[in-house]
CSV table of C-alpha atoms in Angstrom, one decimal:
chain,number,residue,atom,x,y,z
A,256,ARG,CA,5.5,-18.5,2.5
A,257,LYS,CA,4.3,-15.2,2.2
A,258,GLU,CA,3.7,-13.6,-1.1
A,259,VAL,CA,5.9,-11.0,-0.4
A,260,GLU,CA,8.4,-11.0,2.3
A,261,GLN,CA,11.1,-8.2,3.7
A,262,ASP,CA,13.2,-7.9,6.7
A,263,PRO,CA,11.3,-5.7,8.8
A,264,GLY,CA,15.0,-4.0,10.2
A,265,PRO,CA,15.4,-1.4,11.2
A,266,PHE,CA,18.3,-0.6,9.4
A,267,ASN,CA,19.9,2.3,11.7
A,268,VAL,CA,22.6,3.8,9.4
A,269,PRO,CA,24.6,6.9,9.5
A,270,GLU,CA,23.8,9.9,6.8
A,271,GLY,CA,25.8,9.3,3.8
A,272,ALA,CA,25.9,5.4,4.0
A,273,THR,CA,24.7,2.9,1.5
A,274,VAL,CA,22.2,0.9,2.3
A,275,ALA,CA,20.5,-2.2,0.8
A,276,PHE,CA,17.2,-3.8,1.1
A,277,ASN,CA,15.8,-7.2,-0.1
A,278,CYS,CA,12.4,-8.7,-1.0
A,279,THR,CA,11.4,-11.9,-2.0
A,280,TYR,CA,8.1,-12.9,-3.6
A,281,SER,CA,6.4,-16.3,-3.9
A,282,ASN,CA,4.6,-16.0,-7.3
A,283,SER,CA,6.7,-16.8,-10.5
A,284,ALA,CA,4.1,-15.3,-12.8
A,285,SER,CA,4.3,-12.0,-11.4
A,286,GLN,CA,5.3,-9.1,-13.4
A,287,SER,CA,5.3,-5.9,-12.1
A,288,PHE,CA,7.0,-4.9,-9.0
A,289,PHE,CA,7.6,-1.7,-7.0
A,290,TRP,CA,9.3,-0.1,-4.3
A,291,TYR,CA,7.2,2.5,-2.1
A,292,ARG,CA,8.1,4.5,0.7
A,293,GLN,CA,5.8,5.3,3.5
A,294,ASP,CA,6.3,7.7,6.5
A,295,CYS,CA,4.9,7.2,9.6
A,296,ARG,CA,1.2,7.6,9.8
A,297,LYS,CA,1.1,8.4,6.0
A,298,GLU,CA,-0.2,6.7,2.8
A,299,PRO,CA,2.5,4.9,0.6
A,300,LYS,CA,4.0,7.0,-2.1
A,301,LEU,CA,5.5,5.3,-5.3
A,302,LEU,CA,9.7,5.5,-5.2
A,303,MET,CA,10.1,3.6,-8.2
A,304,SER,CA,9.0,0.6,-10.6
A,305,VAL,CA,11.5,-2.4,-11.0
A,306,TYR,CA,12.5,-3.1,-14.5
A,307,SER,CA,14.4,-6.5,-15.7
A,308,SER,CA,17.1,-4.6,-16.9
A,309,GLY,CA,17.3,-2.8,-13.2
A,310,ASN,CA,16.9,1.2,-12.9
A,311,GLU,CA,18.2,3.8,-11.4
A,312,ASP,CA,16.7,7.5,-10.2
A,313,GLY,CA,19.3,9.9,-8.6
A,314,ARG,CA,20.5,8.2,-5.2
A,315,PHE,CA,18.2,5.2,-5.4
A,316,THR,CA,18.9,2.0,-7.8
A,317,ALA,CA,16.4,-1.1,-8.3
A,318,GLN,CA,16.8,-4.6,-9.3
A,319,LEU,CA,14.9,-7.2,-10.3
A,320,ASN,CA,15.9,-11.1,-10.2
A,321,ARG,CA,13.1,-13.1,-12.2
A,322,ALA,CA,15.2,-16.3,-11.4
A,323,SER,CA,15.5,-15.9,-7.8
A,324,GLN,CA,12.7,-14.5,-7.3
A,325,TYR,CA,14.1,-10.9,-5.5
A,326,ILE,CA,13.7,-7.7,-5.5
A,327,SER,CA,16.4,-5.2,-4.4
A,328,LEU,CA,16.7,-1.7,-3.4
A,329,LEU,CA,20.0,0.3,-3.4
A,330,ILE,CA,20.1,3.7,-1.9
A,331,ARG,CA,23.5,5.0,-2.1
A,332,ASP,CA,24.7,8.8,0.4
A,333,SER,CA,21.7,7.9,2.7
A,334,LYS,CA,20.0,11.3,3.7
A,335,LEU,CA,18.0,12.2,7.2
A,336,SER,CA,15.2,12.5,5.1
A,337,ASP,CA,15.3,9.0,3.8
A,338,SER,CA,14.2,7.8,7.0
A,339,ALA,CA,10.8,6.1,6.1
A,340,THR,CA,9.3,2.3,5.6
A,341,TYR,CA,10.1,1.1,2.4
A,342,LEU,CA,7.3,-1.1,1.0
A,343,CYS,CA,8.1,-3.8,-2.1
A,344,VAL,CA,5.0,-4.5,-3.9
A,345,VAL,CA,4.3,-7.1,-6.4
A,346,ASN,CA,1.3,-7.5,-8.6
A,347,ARG,CA,-0.3,-10.4,-8.2
A,348,GLY,CA,1.1,-12.7,-11.5
A,349,GLY,CA,-1.5,-11.6,-14.7
A,350,SER,CA,-3.4,-9.0,-12.8
A,351,TYR,CA,-3.0,-5.4,-11.3
A,352,ILE,CA,-3.9,-6.4,-8.0
A,353,PRO,CA,-1.0,-5.3,-5.6
A,354,THR,CA,0.7,-7.5,-2.8
A,355,PHE,CA,2.5,-5.3,-0.4
A,356,GLY,CA,5.3,-6.5,1.9
A,357,ARG,CA,5.5,-5.8,5.5
A,358,GLY,CA,8.2,-3.1,4.9
A,359,THR,CA,11.8,-2.2,5.9
A,360,SER,CA,12.3,0.5,8.3
A,361,LEU,CA,15.4,2.7,7.7
A,362,ILE,CA,16.6,5.2,10.2
A,363,VAL,CA,19.3,7.7,9.2
A,364,HIS,CA,21.2,9.5,11.6
A,365,PRO,CA,23.7,12.2,11.9
B,300,GLY,CA,0.2,13.0,-11.2
B,301,ALA,CA,-2.9,11.4,-10.4
B,302,VAL,CA,-5.0,12.3,-7.0
B,303,VAL,CA,-7.0,10.1,-4.8
B,304,SER,CA,-8.7,12.0,-1.5
B,305,GLN,CA,-10.3,10.4,1.2
B,306,HIS,CA,-12.6,11.8,4.1
B,307,PRO,CA,-12.7,11.7,6.3
B,308,SER,CA,-8.7,11.7,7.7
B,309,TRP,CA,-10.2,10.3,11.1
B,310,VAL,CA,-12.9,9.2,12.8
B,311,ILE,CA,-14.0,8.3,16.4
B,312,CYS,CA,-16.9,6.2,16.6
B,313,LYS,CA,-18.8,4.1,19.3
B,314,SER,CA,-19.0,0.4,19.0
B,315,GLY,CA,-21.9,-0.8,17.2
B,316,THR,CA,-22.1,1.9,15.3
B,317,SER,CA,-21.5,2.2,11.3
B,318,VAL,CA,-18.9,4.3,9.6
B,319,LYS,CA,-18.5,5.5,6.0
B,320,ILE,CA,-15.3,6.4,4.1
B,321,GLU,CA,-15.3,7.9,1.0
B,322,CYS,CA,-12.4,7.8,-1.9
B,323,ARG,CA,-12.7,9.9,-4.6
B,324,SER,CA,-10.3,10.0,-7.7
B,325,LEU,CA,-9.7,13.9,-8.7
B,326,ASP,CA,-8.3,14.1,-11.6
B,327,PHE,CA,-8.9,10.6,-13.7
B,328,GLN,CA,-11.4,8.2,-13.6
B,329,ALA,CA,-11.4,4.7,-11.7
B,330,THR,CA,-13.0,1.6,-12.7
B,331,THR,CA,-11.4,-0.1,-10.0
B,332,MET,CA,-10.0,0.9,-6.6
B,333,PHE,CA,-8.6,-1.3,-3.9
B,334,TRP,CA,-9.2,-1.2,-0.2
B,335,TYR,CA,-6.5,-1.9,2.4
B,336,ARG,CA,-6.1,-2.1,6.3
B,337,GLN,CA,-3.0,-1.5,8.0
B,338,PHE,CA,-2.7,-1.9,11.9
B,339,PRO,CA,0.8,-0.6,13.8
B,340,LYS,CA,3.6,-1.9,12.6
B,341,GLN,CA,2.4,-4.0,10.0
B,342,SER,CA,1.7,-4.2,6.1
B,343,LEU,CA,-1.4,-3.0,4.1
B,344,MET,CA,-3.6,-6.2,4.1
B,345,LEU,CA,-5.7,-5.8,0.7
B,346,MET,CA,-9.6,-6.1,1.8
B,347,ALA,CA,-11.0,-5.8,-1.6
B,348,THR,CA,-11.2,-4.9,-4.9
B,349,SER,CA,-14.2,-1.6,-5.6
B,350,ASN,CA,-15.2,-2.4,-9.4
B,351,GLU,CA,-17.3,0.5,-10.8
B,352,GLY,CA,-20.8,-0.5,-11.4
B,353,SER,CA,-20.3,-4.4,-10.3
B,354,LYS,CA,-19.7,-5.9,-6.8
B,355,ALA,CA,-16.5,-5.7,-5.1
B,356,THR,CA,-14.4,-8.6,-4.8
B,357,TYR,CA,-13.5,-9.6,-1.0
B,358,GLU,CA,-10.2,-11.1,0.0
B,359,GLN,CA,-10.1,-14.4,1.8
B,360,GLY,CA,-10.9,-13.9,5.2
B,361,VAL,CA,-12.8,-10.2,4.9
B,362,GLU,CA,-16.4,-10.3,6.1
B,363,LYS,CA,-18.4,-8.9,3.0
B,364,ASP,CA,-21.3,-8.1,5.3
B,365,LYS,CA,-19.1,-6.3,7.6
B,366,PHE,CA,-17.1,-3.9,4.9
B,367,LEU,CA,-19.6,-3.0,2.9
B,368,ILE,CA,-18.1,-1.5,-0.6
B,369,ASN,CA,-19.7,0.6,-3.0
B,370,HIS,CA,-18.3,1.9,-6.5
B,371,ALA,CA,-21.5,3.8,-8.0
B,372,SER,CA,-19.3,6.1,-10.1
B,373,LEU,CA,-16.1,5.9,-11.5
B,374,THR,CA,-14.8,9.0,-9.4
B,375,LEU,CA,-16.0,7.8,-5.8
B,376,SER,CA,-15.9,4.4,-3.8
B,377,THR,CA,-17.3,4.0,-0.2
B,378,LEU,CA,-16.0,1.4,2.5
B,379,THR,CA,-18.9,1.5,4.9
B,380,VAL,CA,-17.8,-0.6,8.6
B,381,THR,CA,-21.1,-1.9,10.4
B,382,SER,CA,-21.6,-2.2,13.9
B,383,ALA,CA,-17.7,-1.4,13.9
B,384,HIS,CA,-16.2,-3.0,17.2
B,385,PRO,CA,-12.5,-1.9,18.8
B,386,GLU,CA,-11.3,-4.4,16.7
B,387,ASP,CA,-11.7,-2.5,13.6
B,388,SER,CA,-9.4,0.4,14.6
B,389,SER,CA,-7.1,0.9,11.8
B,390,PHE,CA,-5.8,2.8,9.4
B,391,TYR,CA,-8.3,2.4,6.2
B,392,ILE,CA,-6.7,3.3,2.5
B,393,CYS,CA,-7.7,3.0,-0.6
B,394,SER,CA,-6.2,3.3,-3.6
B,395,ALA,CA,-6.5,3.6,-7.6
B,396,PRO,CA,-4.3,2.3,-10.7
B,397,GLY,CA,-2.6,4.5,-12.7
B,398,THR,CA,-3.6,4.5,-16.6
B,399,GLY,CA,-1.0,1.9,-17.0
B,400,HIS,CA,-2.7,0.1,-14.4
B,401,GLU,CA,0.5,-0.8,-12.8
B,402,GLU,CA,1.3,1.5,-10.0
B,403,GLN,CA,-1.2,2.7,-7.3
B,404,TYR,CA,-2.0,6.0,-6.9
B,405,PHE,CA,-3.0,6.5,-2.7
B,406,GLY,CA,-5.3,8.2,-0.9
B,407,PRO,CA,-4.2,9.7,2.3
B,408,GLY,CA,-6.0,7.3,4.6
B,409,THR,CA,-8.6,7.1,6.9
B,410,ARG,CA,-7.6,6.5,10.7
B,411,LEU,CA,-10.5,4.8,12.7
B,412,THR,CA,-10.7,4.6,16.3
B,413,VAL,CA,-13.8,2.9,17.4
B,414,THR,CA,-14.5,3.0,21.4
């Protein structure tokens, strides 16, 4: 089993749609979780950290389920500019060494 | 926020030559930096952890003699791809952890093409 697994998509949605991505991780000792956004041929940029209590930043909501070892990202009211690859990142248990999922591609169309 | 730069942003070299890529933290000190490689439509694969003043820690399957890492100062780590081959063509990215050692700040990446 891969350390961090994501559905690669692509998710093809119209503007204004709500879309959700899930990510599962295998190391139960992991403590830090993140969603990054990567545009084509660019470096990843931090979208948000994921906390146990769940957290929201504008149209983006992240949730963590430790029991089932998965993380989710919900995007509401999708914009064309949300089109990108969303990377789930889990720090290895007991360290700050990041492990990346392969990313989920989102395409928002008019 | 913290800024990490990389140089060069792209490079084309001939098979058998060596290429050096620099990663700098511009407004903070980084005792640790990470080097990744990303092939098209694939995830970032961690290659090694660069430690200031000591040897790098390589991930399983990464040849340390081929990918030389030097972290001589708190703001600079270098990755040298030695005896490059076409299969080494990839997007190489570095990152440095934030002050909380949680999130990563990424350099803009270096696109290497070996002909």
